[in-house]
């Protein structure tokens, strides 16, 4: 018996081979995002997103002069 | 003898420094500004050793730096997402390079096997140690997740890219 790899989806565990896999990148000034999508007959059954923050927030205190 | 020599050299010293200053070869100007160690102390008081959490907010919400504390208003909801969000690994303390203080969570923030069907685009990092004080809100573009993972990988923890910086 051969074990078929399954993946957790919104429709339960499905054979990964039965799904269409796509990735999308979003490159913005402050972050880089990778979105992974698995679809079954056009329906999105699993979607993950991974954000890499390129840089955070900068706060500059104001010092008054005399 | 020493004093006489000093008196003799003083005009020469003054003339030389005036010349170097005027010619731009040597700068003598004082500068004003909040000190680096003061900024580090301020940031340290906010983050060092604190218990932090990260909550996600809908793209339609108005959460931002004017929020003083964590709020459930506009927070996402969905399968495997608990109100208030997830814990933030806080192994770093406020650092200082020159006059810029900085701090970054020490690990990726991950929401596992969640379904968040309504678009969200913002995370609030807040301190449960300090009555849920809002430390910062960060946006990352509109997103949904279906039976999947959402992860926020942190930038390099330094004075140029750290997640929170006082410069």
PDB file of C-alpha atoms in Angstrom:
ATOM      1  CA  UNK A   1       0.000   0.000   0.000  1.00  0.00           C
ATOM      2  CA  UNK A   2       1.337   3.418  -0.971  1.00  0.00           C
ATOM      3  CA  UNK A   3       0.666   6.346   1.340  1.00  0.00           C
ATOM      4  CA  UNK A   4      -0.536   9.349  -0.609  1.00  0.00           C
ATOM      5  CA  UNK A   5       0.631  12.672   0.876  1.00  0.00           C
ATOM      6  CA  UNK A   6      -2.269  14.650   2.252  1.00  0.00           C
ATOM      7  CA  UNK A   7      -2.536  18.315   3.113  1.00  0.00           C
ATOM      8  CA  UNK A   8      -4.846  20.082   5.552  1.00  0.00           C
ATOM      9  CA  UNK A   9      -7.384  22.256   3.740  1.00  0.00           C
ATOM     10  CA  UNK A  10     -10.732  23.906   4.335  1.00  0.00           C
ATOM     11  CA  UNK A  11     -12.255  20.690   2.927  1.00  0.00           C
ATOM     12  CA  UNK A  12     -10.345  18.402   5.237  1.00  0.00           C
ATOM     13  CA  UNK A  13      -7.197  16.470   4.423  1.00  0.00           C
ATOM     14  CA  UNK A  14      -6.851  16.148   0.660  1.00  0.00           C
ATOM     15  CA  UNK A  15      -4.250  14.473  -1.573  1.00  0.00           C
ATOM     16  CA  UNK A  16      -1.739  17.195  -2.336  1.00  0.00           C
ATOM     17  CA  UNK A  17      -1.495  15.945  -5.912  1.00  0.00           C
ATOM     18  CA  UNK A  18      -5.136  16.799  -6.509  1.00  0.00           C
ATOM     19  CA  UNK A  19      -4.584  20.499  -5.782  1.00  0.00           C
ATOM     20  CA  UNK A  20      -3.230  23.327  -7.877  1.00  0.00           C
ATOM     21  CA  UNK A  21      -0.434  25.223  -6.151  1.00  0.00           C
ATOM     22  CA  UNK A  22       0.460  28.835  -6.846  1.00  0.00           C
ATOM     23  CA  UNK A  23       2.679  31.440  -5.219  1.00  0.00           C
ATOM     24  CA  UNK A  24       2.482  35.217  -5.369  1.00  0.00           C
ATOM     25  CA  UNK A  25       5.063  37.737  -4.236  1.00  0.00           C
ATOM     26  CA  UNK A  26       4.350  41.239  -3.028  1.00  0.00           C
ATOM     27  CA  UNK A  27       7.402  43.477  -2.758  1.00  0.00           C
ATOM     28  CA  UNK A  28       6.644  46.730  -0.917  1.00  0.00           C
ATOM     29  CA  UNK A  29       8.957  49.327   0.565  1.00  0.00           C
ATOM     30  CA  UNK A  30       8.669  48.001   4.119  1.00  0.00           C
ATOM     31  CA  UNK A  31       7.857  44.324   3.621  1.00  0.00           C
ATOM     32  CA  UNK A  32       8.146  41.360   1.312  1.00  0.00           C
ATOM     33  CA  UNK A  33       5.184  38.978   1.244  1.00  0.00           C
ATOM     34  CA  UNK A  34       4.855  35.449  -0.103  1.00  0.00           C
ATOM     35  CA  UNK A  35       1.338  34.090  -0.545  1.00  0.00           C
ATOM     36  CA  UNK A  36       0.877  30.349  -1.154  1.00  0.00           C
ATOM     37  CA  UNK A  37      -2.438  29.184  -2.543  1.00  0.00           C
ATOM     38  CA  UNK A  38      -3.843  25.697  -3.058  1.00  0.00           C
ATOM     39  CA  UNK A  39      -6.975  25.465  -5.166  1.00  0.00           C
ATOM     40  CA  UNK A  40      -9.349  22.630  -5.901  1.00  0.00           C
ATOM     41  CA  UNK A  41     -11.401  23.117  -9.049  1.00  0.00           C
ATOM     42  CA  UNK A  42     -10.923  26.865  -8.764  1.00  0.00           C
ATOM     43  CA  UNK A  43     -11.836  27.061  -5.081  1.00  0.00           C
ATOM     44  CA  UNK A  44      -9.149  28.227  -2.660  1.00  0.00           C
ATOM     45  CA  UNK A  45      -8.903  25.477  -0.041  1.00  0.00           C
ATOM     46  CA  UNK A  46      -5.658  26.546   1.590  1.00  0.00           C
ATOM     47  CA  UNK A  47      -3.942  29.917   1.623  1.00  0.00           C
ATOM     48  CA  UNK A  48      -0.926  30.882   3.698  1.00  0.00           C
ATOM     49  CA  UNK A  49       0.995  34.146   3.824  1.00  0.00           C
ATOM     50  CA  UNK A  50       4.495  34.882   5.043  1.00  0.00           C
ATOM     51  CA  UNK A  51       5.578  38.460   5.606  1.00  0.00           C
ATOM     52  CA  UNK A  52       9.188  39.499   5.967  1.00  0.00           C
ATOM     53  CA  UNK A  53       9.419  42.939   7.541  1.00  0.00           C
ATOM     54  CA  UNK A  54      12.276  44.780   5.867  1.00  0.00           C
ATOM     55  CA  UNK A  55      12.410  47.560   8.407  1.00  0.00           C
ATOM     56  CA  UNK A  56      10.435  48.721  11.404  1.00  0.00           C
ATOM     57  CA  UNK A  57       9.189  52.069  12.593  1.00  0.00           C
ATOM     58  CA  UNK A  58      11.334  55.055  13.440  1.00  0.00           C
ATOM     59  CA  UNK A  59      10.420  57.569  16.137  1.00  0.00           C
ATOM     60  CA  UNK A  60      12.374  60.786  16.408  1.00  0.00           C
ATOM     61  CA  UNK A  61      12.136  62.739  19.654  1.00  0.00           C
ATOM     62  CA  UNK A  62      11.985  66.478  19.219  1.00  0.00           C
ATOM     63  CA  UNK A  63      14.435  68.528  21.275  1.00  0.00           C
ATOM     64  CA  UNK A  64      13.564  72.209  21.502  1.00  0.00           C
ATOM     65  CA  UNK A  65      16.372  74.715  21.299  1.00  0.00           C
ATOM     66  CA  UNK A  66      16.943  77.595  23.690  1.00  0.00           C
TER      67      UNK A  66
ATOM     68  CA  UNK B   1      58.770  79.203  34.121  1.00  0.00           C
ATOM     69  CA  UNK B   2      55.858  76.904  33.158  1.00  0.00           C
ATOM     70  CA  UNK B   3      53.331  79.742  33.479  1.00  0.00           C
ATOM     71  CA  UNK B   4      55.474  82.043  31.392  1.00  0.00           C
ATOM     72  CA  UNK B   5      55.668  79.423  28.664  1.00  0.00           C
ATOM     73  CA  UNK B   6      51.901  78.911  28.773  1.00  0.00           C
ATOM     74  CA  UNK B   7      51.293  82.651  28.484  1.00  0.00           C
ATOM     75  CA  UNK B   8      53.671  82.777  25.541  1.00  0.00           C
ATOM     76  CA  UNK B   9      51.983  79.891  23.732  1.00  0.00           C
ATOM     77  CA  UNK B  10      48.362  80.907  24.340  1.00  0.00           C
ATOM     78  CA  UNK B  11      48.106  83.528  21.559  1.00  0.00           C
ATOM     79  CA  UNK B  12      49.698  81.077  19.161  1.00  0.00           C
ATOM     80  CA  UNK B  13      47.234  78.338  20.226  1.00  0.00           C
ATOM     81  CA  UNK B  14      44.249  80.673  19.842  1.00  0.00           C
ATOM     82  CA  UNK B  15      45.378  81.892  16.438  1.00  0.00           C
ATOM     83  CA  UNK B  16      45.946  78.355  15.240  1.00  0.00           C
ATOM     84  CA  UNK B  17      42.550  77.053  16.419  1.00  0.00           C
ATOM     85  CA  UNK B  18      40.805  80.127  14.927  1.00  0.00           C
ATOM     86  CA  UNK B  19      42.468  79.437  11.619  1.00  0.00           C
ATOM     87  CA  UNK B  20      41.621  75.699  11.657  1.00  0.00           C
ATOM     88  CA  UNK B  21      38.013  76.418  12.613  1.00  0.00           C
ATOM     89  CA  UNK B  22      37.541  79.131   9.975  1.00  0.00           C
ATOM     90  CA  UNK B  23      39.130  77.039   7.270  1.00  0.00           C
ATOM     91  CA  UNK B  24      36.909  74.049   8.087  1.00  0.00           C
ATOM     92  CA  UNK B  25      39.898  71.851   8.854  1.00  0.00           C
ATOM     93  CA  UNK B  26      38.705  71.389  12.420  1.00  0.00           C
ATOM     94  CA  UNK B  27      35.167  71.711  13.782  1.00  0.00           C
ATOM     95  CA  UNK B  28      34.520  72.996  17.274  1.00  0.00           C
ATOM     96  CA  UNK B  29      30.718  73.377  17.230  1.00  0.00           C
ATOM     97  CA  UNK B  30      28.617  71.983  20.057  1.00  0.00           C
ATOM     98  CA  UNK B  31      25.510  70.017  19.148  1.00  0.00           C
ATOM     99  CA  UNK B  32      22.088  69.639  20.709  1.00  0.00           C
ATOM    100  CA  UNK B  33      19.895  66.555  20.870  1.00  0.00           C
ATOM    101  CA  UNK B  34      18.346  63.883  23.075  1.00  0.00           C
ATOM    102  CA  UNK B  35      21.126  61.542  24.146  1.00  0.00           C
ATOM    103  CA  UNK B  36      21.362  58.017  22.853  1.00  0.00           C
ATOM    104  CA  UNK B  37      21.419  56.525  26.342  1.00  0.00           C
ATOM    105  CA  UNK B  38      18.228  58.421  27.227  1.00  0.00           C
ATOM    106  CA  UNK B  39      16.497  57.000  24.158  1.00  0.00           C
ATOM    107  CA  UNK B  40      17.747  53.528  25.047  1.00  0.00           C
ATOM    108  CA  UNK B  41      16.479  53.914  28.608  1.00  0.00           C
ATOM    109  CA  UNK B  42      13.053  55.007  27.323  1.00  0.00           C
ATOM    110  CA  UNK B  43      12.798  52.062  24.934  1.00  0.00           C
ATOM    111  CA  UNK B  44      14.138  49.694  27.566  1.00  0.00           C
ATOM    112  CA  UNK B  45      11.365  50.734  29.966  1.00  0.00           C
ATOM    113  CA  UNK B  46       8.807  49.765  27.335  1.00  0.00           C
ATOM    114  CA  UNK B  47      10.125  46.427  26.097  1.00  0.00           C
ATOM    115  CA  UNK B  48      12.857  44.876  28.252  1.00  0.00           C
ATOM    116  CA  UNK B  49      11.592  41.738  29.969  1.00  0.00           C
ATOM    117  CA  UNK B  50       7.968  42.463  29.116  1.00  0.00           C
ATOM    118  CA  UNK B  51       5.388  39.861  28.178  1.00  0.00           C
ATOM    119  CA  UNK B  52       4.185  40.795  24.714  1.00  0.00           C
ATOM    120  CA  UNK B  53       1.413  39.687  22.399  1.00  0.00           C
ATOM    121  CA  UNK B  54       0.507  40.349  18.771  1.00  0.00           C
ATOM    122  CA  UNK B  55      -3.078  40.876  17.596  1.00  0.00           C
ATOM    123  CA  UNK B  56      -4.274  41.134  14.004  1.00  0.00           C
ATOM    124  CA  UNK B  57      -6.687  43.791  12.712  1.00  0.00           C
ATOM    125  CA  UNK B  58      -9.094  43.912   9.810  1.00  0.00           C
ATOM    126  CA  UNK B  59      -8.216  46.074   6.836  1.00  0.00           C
ATOM    127  CA  UNK B  60     -11.449  47.943   7.493  1.00  0.00           C
ATOM    128  CA  UNK B  61     -10.435  48.877  11.071  1.00  0.00           C
ATOM    129  CA  UNK B  62      -8.870  52.130  12.227  1.00  0.00           C
ATOM    130  CA  UNK B  63      -6.287  50.731  14.634  1.00  0.00           C
ATOM    131  CA  UNK B  64      -3.059  52.718  14.852  1.00  0.00           C
ATOM    132  CA  UNK B  65      -0.566  54.554  17.036  1.00  0.00           C
ATOM    133  CA  UNK B  66      -3.321  56.597  18.668  1.00  0.00           C
ATOM    134  CA  UNK B  67      -4.616  53.418  20.334  1.00  0.00           C
ATOM    135  CA  UNK B  68      -3.152  53.420  23.822  1.00  0.00           C
ATOM    136  CA  UNK B  69      -3.807  49.747  24.487  1.00  0.00           C
ATOM    137  CA  UNK B  70      -4.916  46.513  22.882  1.00  0.00           C
ATOM    138  CA  UNK B  71      -8.474  46.683  21.672  1.00  0.00           C
ATOM    139  CA  UNK B  72     -10.817  43.962  20.456  1.00  0.00           C
ATOM    140  CA  UNK B  73     -12.487  46.510  18.174  1.00  0.00           C
ATOM    141  CA  UNK B  74     -11.631  45.684  14.597  1.00  0.00           C
ATOM    142  CA  UNK B  75      -9.668  42.572  15.563  1.00  0.00           C
ATOM    143  CA  UNK B  76      -9.857  39.588  13.222  1.00  0.00           C
ATOM    144  CA  UNK B  77     -11.814  36.493  14.136  1.00  0.00           C
ATOM    145  CA  UNK B  78     -11.789  33.027  12.676  1.00  0.00           C
ATOM    146  CA  UNK B  79     -10.888  29.398  13.092  1.00  0.00           C
ATOM    147  CA  UNK B  80      -7.959  28.823  15.501  1.00  0.00           C
ATOM    148  CA  UNK B  81      -7.500  32.548  16.123  1.00  0.00           C
ATOM    149  CA  UNK B  82      -7.889  33.522  19.765  1.00  0.00           C
ATOM    150  CA  UNK B  83      -8.877  37.090  20.642  1.00  0.00           C
ATOM    151  CA  UNK B  84      -5.781  38.948  21.782  1.00  0.00           C
ATOM    152  CA  UNK B  85      -3.565  37.131  19.321  1.00  0.00           C
ATOM    153  CA  UNK B  86      -0.430  35.112  19.989  1.00  0.00           C
ATOM    154  CA  UNK B  87       2.595  35.485  22.264  1.00  0.00           C
ATOM    155  CA  UNK B  88       5.639  37.343  21.021  1.00  0.00           C
ATOM    156  CA  UNK B  89       9.076  35.922  21.784  1.00  0.00           C
ATOM    157  CA  UNK B  90      10.914  38.721  23.526  1.00  0.00           C
ATOM    158  CA  UNK B  91      14.514  37.643  23.988  1.00  0.00           C
ATOM    159  CA  UNK B  92      16.053  40.970  23.006  1.00  0.00           C
ATOM    160  CA  UNK B  93      16.632  44.073  25.071  1.00  0.00           C
ATOM    161  CA  UNK B  94      16.817  47.626  23.791  1.00  0.00           C
ATOM    162  CA  UNK B  95      20.097  48.143  21.953  1.00  0.00           C
ATOM    163  CA  UNK B  96      22.006  51.299  21.121  1.00  0.00           C
ATOM    164  CA  UNK B  97      24.214  52.249  18.198  1.00  0.00           C
ATOM    165  CA  UNK B  98      25.492  55.806  18.257  1.00  0.00           C
ATOM    166  CA  UNK B  99      22.350  57.771  19.171  1.00  0.00           C
ATOM    167  CA  UNK B 100      19.736  55.343  17.842  1.00  0.00           C
ATOM    168  CA  UNK B 101      18.029  52.938  20.236  1.00  0.00           C
ATOM    169  CA  UNK B 102      16.390  49.869  18.715  1.00  0.00           C
ATOM    170  CA  UNK B 103      14.516  46.686  19.568  1.00  0.00           C
ATOM    171  CA  UNK B 104      12.996  43.773  17.651  1.00  0.00           C
ATOM    172  CA  UNK B 105      11.146  40.624  18.770  1.00  0.00           C
ATOM    173  CA  UNK B 106      13.571  37.714  18.771  1.00  0.00           C
ATOM    174  CA  UNK B 107      11.491  35.260  16.735  1.00  0.00           C
ATOM    175  CA  UNK B 108       8.955  35.079  13.933  1.00  0.00           C
ATOM    176  CA  UNK B 109       5.335  35.657  14.987  1.00  0.00           C
ATOM    177  CA  UNK B 110       3.195  32.788  13.673  1.00  0.00           C
ATOM    178  CA  UNK B 111      -0.535  32.090  13.538  1.00  0.00           C
ATOM    179  CA  UNK B 112      -0.932  28.400  12.785  1.00  0.00           C
ATOM    180  CA  UNK B 113      -3.734  26.668  10.875  1.00  0.00           C
ATOM    181  CA  UNK B 114      -5.984  29.699  10.943  1.00  0.00           C
ATOM    182  CA  UNK B 115      -8.819  30.710   8.692  1.00  0.00           C
ATOM    183  CA  UNK B 116      -9.230  34.470   8.518  1.00  0.00           C
ATOM    184  CA  UNK B 117     -11.711  35.080   5.735  1.00  0.00           C
ATOM    185  CA  UNK B 118     -12.069  38.834   6.120  1.00  0.00           C
ATOM    186  CA  UNK B 119      -9.097  40.810   4.855  1.00  0.00           C
ATOM    187  CA  UNK B 120      -6.648  42.040   7.499  1.00  0.00           C
ATOM    188  CA  UNK B 121      -3.560  44.195   7.133  1.00  0.00           C
ATOM    189  CA  UNK B 122      -2.277  45.204  10.550  1.00  0.00           C
ATOM    190  CA  UNK B 123      -0.661  43.737  13.664  1.00  0.00           C
ATOM    191  CA  UNK B 124      -0.476  45.408  17.060  1.00  0.00           C
ATOM    192  CA  UNK B 125       2.329  44.408  19.395  1.00  0.00           C
ATOM    193  CA  UNK B 126       1.340  45.159  22.955  1.00  0.00           C
ATOM    194  CA  UNK B 127       2.577  44.565  26.482  1.00  0.00           C
ATOM    195  CA  UNK B 128       0.417  42.533  28.824  1.00  0.00           C
ATOM    196  CA  UNK B 129       2.883  43.450  31.573  1.00  0.00           C
ATOM    197  CA  UNK B 130       1.837  47.089  31.275  1.00  0.00           C
ATOM    198  CA  UNK B 131      -1.963  46.840  31.084  1.00  0.00           C
ATOM    199  CA  UNK B 132      -1.862  45.922  27.396  1.00  0.00           C
ATOM    200  CA  UNK B 133       0.060  49.062  26.390  1.00  0.00           C
ATOM    201  CA  UNK B 134       0.239  49.454  22.624  1.00  0.00           C
ATOM    202  CA  UNK B 135       3.903  49.372  21.608  1.00  0.00           C
ATOM    203  CA  UNK B 136       3.335  49.686  17.889  1.00  0.00           C
ATOM    204  CA  UNK B 137       1.063  48.883  14.991  1.00  0.00           C
ATOM    205  CA  UNK B 138       2.519  47.622  11.728  1.00  0.00           C
ATOM    206  CA  UNK B 139       0.822  47.153   8.361  1.00  0.00           C
ATOM    207  CA  UNK B 140       1.713  44.633   5.662  1.00  0.00           C
ATOM    208  CA  UNK B 141      -0.888  44.848   2.861  1.00  0.00           C
ATOM    209  CA  UNK B 142      -4.339  43.295   2.756  1.00  0.00           C
ATOM    210  CA  UNK B 143      -4.442  39.533   3.284  1.00  0.00           C
ATOM    211  CA  UNK B 144      -6.704  36.562   3.954  1.00  0.00           C
ATOM    212  CA  UNK B 145      -5.722  33.089   5.140  1.00  0.00           C
ATOM    213  CA  UNK B 146      -7.579  29.829   4.549  1.00  0.00           C
ATOM    214  CA  UNK B 147      -6.719  26.754   6.621  1.00  0.00           C
ATOM    215  CA  UNK B 148      -3.123  27.935   6.565  1.00  0.00           C
ATOM    216  CA  UNK B 149      -0.387  29.767   8.388  1.00  0.00           C
ATOM    217  CA  UNK B 150       0.355  33.442   8.675  1.00  0.00           C
ATOM    218  CA  UNK B 151       3.864  34.415   9.706  1.00  0.00           C
ATOM    219  CA  UNK B 152       5.607  37.698  10.365  1.00  0.00           C
ATOM    220  CA  UNK B 153       9.370  37.425  10.110  1.00  0.00           C
ATOM    221  CA  UNK B 154      11.229  40.171  11.903  1.00  0.00           C
ATOM    222  CA  UNK B 155      13.814  42.504  10.396  1.00  0.00           C
ATOM    223  CA  UNK B 156      17.459  42.546  11.446  1.00  0.00           C
ATOM    224  CA  UNK B 157      17.678  43.892  14.970  1.00  0.00           C
ATOM    225  CA  UNK B 158      19.871  46.950  14.481  1.00  0.00           C
ATOM    226  CA  UNK B 159      19.748  50.734  14.316  1.00  0.00           C
ATOM    227  CA  UNK B 160      18.876  50.728  10.605  1.00  0.00           C
ATOM    228  CA  UNK B 161      16.062  48.195  10.347  1.00  0.00           C
ATOM    229  CA  UNK B 162      14.980  47.241  13.904  1.00  0.00           C
ATOM    230  CA  UNK B 163      11.226  46.954  14.423  1.00  0.00           C
ATOM    231  CA  UNK B 164      11.110  49.877  16.877  1.00  0.00           C
ATOM    232  CA  UNK B 165      13.754  52.581  16.684  1.00  0.00           C
ATOM    233  CA  UNK B 166      14.234  55.864  18.534  1.00  0.00           C
ATOM    234  CA  UNK B 167      16.621  57.983  16.483  1.00  0.00           C
TER     235      UNK B 167
END
